Coordinates of C-alpha atoms in Angstrom, one line a residue:
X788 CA -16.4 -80.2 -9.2
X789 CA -18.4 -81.3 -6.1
X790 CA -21.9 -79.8 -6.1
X791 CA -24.3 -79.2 -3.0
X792 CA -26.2 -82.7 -3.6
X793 CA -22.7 -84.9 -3.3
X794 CA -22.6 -85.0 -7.1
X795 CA -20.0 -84.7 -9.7
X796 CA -20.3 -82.1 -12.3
X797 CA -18.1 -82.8 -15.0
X798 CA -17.9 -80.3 -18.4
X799 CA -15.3 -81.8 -21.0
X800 CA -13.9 -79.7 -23.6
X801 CA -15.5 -76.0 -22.7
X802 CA -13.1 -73.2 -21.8
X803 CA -16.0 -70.2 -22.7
X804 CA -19.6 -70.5 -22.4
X805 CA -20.5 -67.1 -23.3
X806 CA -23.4 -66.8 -25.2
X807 CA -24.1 -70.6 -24.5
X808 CA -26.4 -72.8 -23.3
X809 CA -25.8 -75.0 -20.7
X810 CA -27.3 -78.8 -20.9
X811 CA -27.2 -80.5 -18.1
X812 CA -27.0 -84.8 -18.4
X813 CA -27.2 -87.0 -15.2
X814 CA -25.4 -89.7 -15.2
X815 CA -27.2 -92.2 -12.6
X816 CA -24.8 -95.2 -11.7
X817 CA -23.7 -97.6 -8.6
X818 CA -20.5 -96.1 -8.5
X819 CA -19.7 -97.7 -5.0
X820 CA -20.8 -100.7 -5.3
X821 CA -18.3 -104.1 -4.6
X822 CA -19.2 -106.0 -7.4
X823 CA -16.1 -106.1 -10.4
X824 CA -18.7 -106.8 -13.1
X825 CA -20.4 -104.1 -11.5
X826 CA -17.5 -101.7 -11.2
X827 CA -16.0 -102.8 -14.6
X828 CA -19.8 -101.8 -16.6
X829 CA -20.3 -98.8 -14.7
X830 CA -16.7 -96.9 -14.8
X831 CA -16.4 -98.2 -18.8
X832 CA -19.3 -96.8 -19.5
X833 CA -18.9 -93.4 -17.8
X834 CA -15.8 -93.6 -19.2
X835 CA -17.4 -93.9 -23.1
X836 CA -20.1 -91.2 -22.1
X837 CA -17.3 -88.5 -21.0
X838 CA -15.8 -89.8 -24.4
X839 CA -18.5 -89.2 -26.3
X840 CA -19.5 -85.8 -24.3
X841 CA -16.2 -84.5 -24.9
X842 CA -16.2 -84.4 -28.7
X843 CA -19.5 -83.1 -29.1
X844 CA -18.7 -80.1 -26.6
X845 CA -14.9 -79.9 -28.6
X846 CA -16.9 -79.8 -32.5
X847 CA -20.2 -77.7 -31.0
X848 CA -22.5 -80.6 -32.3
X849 CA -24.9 -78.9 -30.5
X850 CA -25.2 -75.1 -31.8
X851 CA -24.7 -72.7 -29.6
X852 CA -25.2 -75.1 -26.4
X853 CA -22.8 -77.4 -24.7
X854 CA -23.4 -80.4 -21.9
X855 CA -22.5 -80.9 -18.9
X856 CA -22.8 -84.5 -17.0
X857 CA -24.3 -84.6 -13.4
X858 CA -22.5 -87.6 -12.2
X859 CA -24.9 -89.5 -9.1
X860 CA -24.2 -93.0 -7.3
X861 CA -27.2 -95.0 -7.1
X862 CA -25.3 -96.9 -4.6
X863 CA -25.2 -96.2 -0.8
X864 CA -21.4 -98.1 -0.1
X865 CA -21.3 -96.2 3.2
X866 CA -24.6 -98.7 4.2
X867 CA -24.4 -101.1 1.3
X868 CA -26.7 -103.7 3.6
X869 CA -29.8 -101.0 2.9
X870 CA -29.0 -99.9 -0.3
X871 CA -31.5 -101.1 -3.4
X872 CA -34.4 -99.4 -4.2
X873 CA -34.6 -97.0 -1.5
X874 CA -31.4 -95.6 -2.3
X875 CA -32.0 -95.7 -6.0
X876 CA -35.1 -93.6 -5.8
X877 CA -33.5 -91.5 -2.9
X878 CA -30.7 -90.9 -5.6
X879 CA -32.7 -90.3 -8.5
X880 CA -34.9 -87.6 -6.3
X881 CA -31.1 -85.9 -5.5
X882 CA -30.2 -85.8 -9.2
X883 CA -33.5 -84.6 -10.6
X884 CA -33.4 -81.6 -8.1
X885 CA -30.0 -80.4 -9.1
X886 CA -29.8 -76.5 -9.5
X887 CA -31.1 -76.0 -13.1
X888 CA -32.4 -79.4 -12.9
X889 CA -31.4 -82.0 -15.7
X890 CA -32.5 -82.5 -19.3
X891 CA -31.6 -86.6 -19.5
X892 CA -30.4 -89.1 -17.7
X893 CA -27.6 -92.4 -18.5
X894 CA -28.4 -95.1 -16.4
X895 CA -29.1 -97.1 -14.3
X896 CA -26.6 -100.4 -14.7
X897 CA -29.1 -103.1 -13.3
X898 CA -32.7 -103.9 -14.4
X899 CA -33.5 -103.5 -10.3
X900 CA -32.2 -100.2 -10.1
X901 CA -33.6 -98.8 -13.1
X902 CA -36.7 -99.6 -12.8
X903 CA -37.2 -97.2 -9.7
X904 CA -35.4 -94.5 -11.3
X905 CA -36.9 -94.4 -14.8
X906 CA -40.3 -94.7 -13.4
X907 CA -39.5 -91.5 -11.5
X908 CA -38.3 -90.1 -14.4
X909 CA -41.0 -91.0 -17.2
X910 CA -43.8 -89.2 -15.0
X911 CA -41.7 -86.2 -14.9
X912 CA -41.4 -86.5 -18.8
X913 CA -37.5 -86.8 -18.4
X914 CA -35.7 -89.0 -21.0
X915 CA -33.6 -91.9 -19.7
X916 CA -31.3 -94.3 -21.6
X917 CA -29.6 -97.7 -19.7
X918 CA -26.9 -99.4 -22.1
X919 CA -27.2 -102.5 -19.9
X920 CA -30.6 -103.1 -17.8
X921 CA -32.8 -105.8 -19.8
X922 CA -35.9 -106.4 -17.9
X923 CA -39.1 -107.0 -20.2
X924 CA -40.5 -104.5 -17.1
X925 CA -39.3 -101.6 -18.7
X926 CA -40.4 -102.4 -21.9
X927 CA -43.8 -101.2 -20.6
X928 CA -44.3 -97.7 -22.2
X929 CA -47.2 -97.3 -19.6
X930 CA -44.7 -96.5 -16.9
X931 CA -41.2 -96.0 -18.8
X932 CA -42.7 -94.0 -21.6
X933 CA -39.6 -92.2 -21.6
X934 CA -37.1 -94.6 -21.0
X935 CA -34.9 -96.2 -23.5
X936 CA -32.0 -98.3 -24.1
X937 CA -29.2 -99.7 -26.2
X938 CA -29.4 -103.3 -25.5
X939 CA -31.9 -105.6 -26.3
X940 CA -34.3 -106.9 -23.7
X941 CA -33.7 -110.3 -21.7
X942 CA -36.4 -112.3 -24.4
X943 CA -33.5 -112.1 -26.6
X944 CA -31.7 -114.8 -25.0
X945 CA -33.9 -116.9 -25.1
X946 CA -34.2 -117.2 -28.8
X947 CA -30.5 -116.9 -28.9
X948 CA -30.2 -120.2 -26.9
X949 CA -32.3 -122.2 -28.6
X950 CA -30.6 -121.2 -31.6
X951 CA -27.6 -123.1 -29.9
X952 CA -29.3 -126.1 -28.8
X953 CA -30.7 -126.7 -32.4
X954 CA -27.5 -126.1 -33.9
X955 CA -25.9 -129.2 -31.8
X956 CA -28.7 -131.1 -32.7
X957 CA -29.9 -131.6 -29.3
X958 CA -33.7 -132.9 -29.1
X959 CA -34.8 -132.8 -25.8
X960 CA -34.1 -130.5 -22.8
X961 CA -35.1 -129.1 -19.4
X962 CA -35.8 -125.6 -18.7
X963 CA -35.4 -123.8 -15.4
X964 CA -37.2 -120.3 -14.9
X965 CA -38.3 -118.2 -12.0
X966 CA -42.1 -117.8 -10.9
X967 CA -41.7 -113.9 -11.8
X968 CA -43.2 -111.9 -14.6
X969 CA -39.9 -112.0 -16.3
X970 CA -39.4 -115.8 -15.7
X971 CA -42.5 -116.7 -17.0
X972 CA -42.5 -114.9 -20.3
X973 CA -39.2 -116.0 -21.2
X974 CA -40.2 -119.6 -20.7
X975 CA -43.2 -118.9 -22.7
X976 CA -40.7 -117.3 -25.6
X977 CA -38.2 -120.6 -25.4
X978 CA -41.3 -122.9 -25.6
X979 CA -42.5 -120.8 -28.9
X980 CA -39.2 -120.8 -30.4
X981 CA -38.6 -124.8 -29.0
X982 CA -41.8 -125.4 -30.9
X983 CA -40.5 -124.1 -34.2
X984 CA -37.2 -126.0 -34.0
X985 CA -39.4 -129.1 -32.8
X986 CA -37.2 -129.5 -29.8
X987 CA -38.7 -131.0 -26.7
X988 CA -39.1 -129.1 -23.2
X989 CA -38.6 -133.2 -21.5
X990 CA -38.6 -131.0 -18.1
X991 CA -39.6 -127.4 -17.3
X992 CA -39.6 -125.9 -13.3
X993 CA -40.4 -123.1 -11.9
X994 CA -38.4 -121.8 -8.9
X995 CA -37.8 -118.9 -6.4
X996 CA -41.7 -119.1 -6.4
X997 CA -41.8 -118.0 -3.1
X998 CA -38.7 -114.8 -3.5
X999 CA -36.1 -116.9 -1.7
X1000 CA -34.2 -120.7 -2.7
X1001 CA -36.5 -122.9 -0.6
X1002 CA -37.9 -124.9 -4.1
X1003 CA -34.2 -124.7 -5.6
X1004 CA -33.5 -128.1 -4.2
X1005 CA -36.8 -129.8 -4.9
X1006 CA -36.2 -128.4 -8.6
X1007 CA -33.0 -129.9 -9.2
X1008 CA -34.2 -132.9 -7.8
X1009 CA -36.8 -133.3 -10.6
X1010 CA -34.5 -132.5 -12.9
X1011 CA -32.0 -135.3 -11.8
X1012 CA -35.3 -138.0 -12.3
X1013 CA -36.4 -136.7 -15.8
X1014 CA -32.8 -137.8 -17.0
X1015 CA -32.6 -134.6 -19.1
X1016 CA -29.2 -133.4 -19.7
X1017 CA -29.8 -130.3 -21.6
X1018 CA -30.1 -127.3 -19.4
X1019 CA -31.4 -123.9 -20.1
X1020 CA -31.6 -121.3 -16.9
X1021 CA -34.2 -118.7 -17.9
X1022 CA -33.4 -116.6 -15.0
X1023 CA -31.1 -113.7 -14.4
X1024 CA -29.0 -112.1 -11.1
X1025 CA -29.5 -113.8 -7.6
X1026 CA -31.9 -116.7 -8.1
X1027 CA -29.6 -117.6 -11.0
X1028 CA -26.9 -118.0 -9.2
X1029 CA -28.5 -119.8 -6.4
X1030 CA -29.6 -122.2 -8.5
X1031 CA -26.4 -122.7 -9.9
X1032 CA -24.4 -123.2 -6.9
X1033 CA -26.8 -125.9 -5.6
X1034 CA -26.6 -127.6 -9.0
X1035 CA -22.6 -127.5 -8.6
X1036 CA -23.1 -129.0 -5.1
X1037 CA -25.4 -131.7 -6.3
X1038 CA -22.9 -132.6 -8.8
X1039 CA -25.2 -131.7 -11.9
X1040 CA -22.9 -129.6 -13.3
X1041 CA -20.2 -132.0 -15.2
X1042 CA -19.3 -133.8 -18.2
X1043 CA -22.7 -135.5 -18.1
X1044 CA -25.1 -131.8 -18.4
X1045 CA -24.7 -128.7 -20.7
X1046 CA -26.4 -125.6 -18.8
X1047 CA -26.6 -122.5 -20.4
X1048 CA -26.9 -119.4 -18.3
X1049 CA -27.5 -115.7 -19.3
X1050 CA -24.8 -113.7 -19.0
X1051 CA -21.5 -114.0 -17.0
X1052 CA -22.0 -116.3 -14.1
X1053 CA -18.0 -117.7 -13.2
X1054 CA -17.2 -114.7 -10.8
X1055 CA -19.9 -114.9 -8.4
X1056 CA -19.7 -119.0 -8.7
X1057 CA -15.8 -118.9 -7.9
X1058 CA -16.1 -116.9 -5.0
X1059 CA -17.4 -119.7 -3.3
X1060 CA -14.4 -121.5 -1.7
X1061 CA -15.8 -125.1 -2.5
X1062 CA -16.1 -124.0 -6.2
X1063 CA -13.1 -124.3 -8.8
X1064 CA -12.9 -123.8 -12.4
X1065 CA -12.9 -127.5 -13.0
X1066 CA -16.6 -127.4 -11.4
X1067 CA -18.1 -125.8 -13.9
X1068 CA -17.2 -128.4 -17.0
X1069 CA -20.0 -127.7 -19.7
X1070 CA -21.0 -124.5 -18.8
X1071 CA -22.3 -122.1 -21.6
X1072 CA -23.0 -118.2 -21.0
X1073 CA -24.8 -116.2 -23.5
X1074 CA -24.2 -111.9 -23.2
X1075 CA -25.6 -109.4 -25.3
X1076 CA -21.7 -107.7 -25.5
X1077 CA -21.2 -106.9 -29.4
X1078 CA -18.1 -105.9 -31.1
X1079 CA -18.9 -105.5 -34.6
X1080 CA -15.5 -105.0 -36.3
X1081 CA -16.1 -104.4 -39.9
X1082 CA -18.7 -101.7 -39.3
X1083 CA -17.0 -98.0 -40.5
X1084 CA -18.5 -96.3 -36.8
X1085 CA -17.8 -99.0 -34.5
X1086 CA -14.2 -99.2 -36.0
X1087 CA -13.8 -95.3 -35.3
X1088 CA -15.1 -95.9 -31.8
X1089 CA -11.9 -97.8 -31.6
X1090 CA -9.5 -96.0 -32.8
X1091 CA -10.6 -92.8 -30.5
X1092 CA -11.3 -95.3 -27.6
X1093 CA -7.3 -96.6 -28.2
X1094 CA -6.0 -93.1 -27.7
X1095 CA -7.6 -92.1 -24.7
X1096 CA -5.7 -92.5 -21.6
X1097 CA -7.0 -95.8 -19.2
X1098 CA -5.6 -93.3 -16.4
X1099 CA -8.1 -90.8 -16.8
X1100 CA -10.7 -93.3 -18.8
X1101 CA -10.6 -96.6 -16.8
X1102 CA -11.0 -99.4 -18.7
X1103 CA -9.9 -97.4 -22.3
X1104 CA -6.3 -97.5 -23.9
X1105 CA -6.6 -100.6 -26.0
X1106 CA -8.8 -101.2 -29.4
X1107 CA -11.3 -103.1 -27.7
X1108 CA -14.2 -102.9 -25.0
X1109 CA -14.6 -104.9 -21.9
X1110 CA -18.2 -104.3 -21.4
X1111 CA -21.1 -102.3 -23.4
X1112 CA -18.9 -99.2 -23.9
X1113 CA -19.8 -99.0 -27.5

């Protein structure tokens, strides 16, 4: 059902709730916005949570109580050009003032949402759990002492690349990172773990020092005169893939380079029309997707995941996840 404040209630597996106690779970995600990473992490997910929601209503895990999820976009699609924060927060304020209001919230799906909606939450005391926003930010129990998640933070791949690089016996390298908090202690991580593999940083640049690509170009330049070939991009959503596309443009990204990007990068890259796959020879993207066959709970997530029906569950059906769904 629809509820006052344009929100989904949704209550799996309950036919009597005599003598029971409602919980209430909001479930904070950018249902509407165009983006198929986006789209595929957010309904997967929901999908998993009404999963999981279902069987602990259906086997009264939770004596004499049962839950119900408040589902709430975070997205504005209606006015997606002044959507972001504001509508975050203006979202999180809706869901939090649900009749009854709400014990927990799931979400949000990016680092730049979630950051205004958990800190909203954490000073009301309200528990909040992302399975995919990574930002060091929230790692601050300051402001999100009540937020949590199931991922790692974004540090992690750093460690994890230069992991790679040693393996291939690589030497030397360059290392791109934005002039944010975020940027900076990730390069300060890769230098730390460089230092213990006694790999050389031949050529390190900050960019998007100023919030926009003005110093991409004057970046890549430097990097094109250091004669390093060995490219790490310590940087994550928009300025990432602004560096990347000038990089394609430039012709740096070939046979001759190895960059390593965090996470998925292709989709936004080929939506450029001058872009094709053949662009983007020696291209490396590290994610912090797991699927951990061999381990008795994960396997049982499969099985159940298998037997729900992708009609009703989008993205479910098959013995195997697309996104963070475990």
């Amino acid at each position: 059902m629809t509820g006052a404040n344009n929100s989904l209630y949704l209550t799996p597996n309950v036919t009597n709730t005599d003598g029971l106690v409602e919980i209430k779970v909001g479930v904070l995600l950018p249902y509407s916005l165009p983006n198929d990473l986006t789209q595929q992490l957010t309904y997967s997910g929901t999908s998993a949570i009404r999963m999981a929601v279902s069987e602990i209503n259906a086997k009264n895990i939770i004596p004499g109580a049962y839950i119900t999820l408040v589902l709430k976009d975070s997205f504005n699609g209606a006015d997606p050009e002044n959507s972001g924060a504001g509508q975050a927060i203006f979202s999180t304020v809706s869901l939090l003032q649900t009749e009854g209001g709400v014990s927990g919230v799931i979400g949000d799906v990016s680092s730049a949402l979630t950051v205004q909606s958990a800190l909203l939450t954490s000073r009301l005391s309200i528990p909040q759990c992302s399975f995919s926003a990574g930002s060091t930010q929230l790692s601050s129990k300051e402001d999100y002492g009540h937020f949590f998640r199931t991922i790692p933070t974004e540090l992690m791949f750093g460690r994890v690349m230069i992991d790679f690089v040693a393996s291939r016996g690589w030497k030397t390298m360059a290392v791109f990172y934005t002039g944010d908090a975020l940027g900076s202690e990730m390069m300060d991580s890769i230098a730390m773990q460089a230092r213990k593999r006694n790999i050389n940083i031949g050529y390190r640049h900050a960019f998007w020092t100023m919030g926009s690509s003005s110093d991409v170009g004057s970046a890549l330049d430097g990097l094109k005169e250091s004669g390093q070939q060995i490219v790490v991009v310590a940087a994550v959503g928009v300025p990432q893939i602004r560096l990347m596309v000038e990089a394609v443009r430039r012709g740096l990204v070939s046979k001759n380079y190895v960059w390593m990007t965090i996470n998925q990068v292709t989709e936004p890259l080929l939506e450029i029309p001058t872009i094709k796959p053949a662009d983007l020879n020696g291209l490396f993207m590290f994610d912090n997707m797991l699927k951990l066959h061999g381990y008795p709970p994960y396997e049982d997530f499969l099985d159940k995941w298998s037997e729900m029906n992708p009609a009703e569950y989008p993205y479910s059906g098959s013995r195997d996840i697309s996104s963070n769904e475990a």
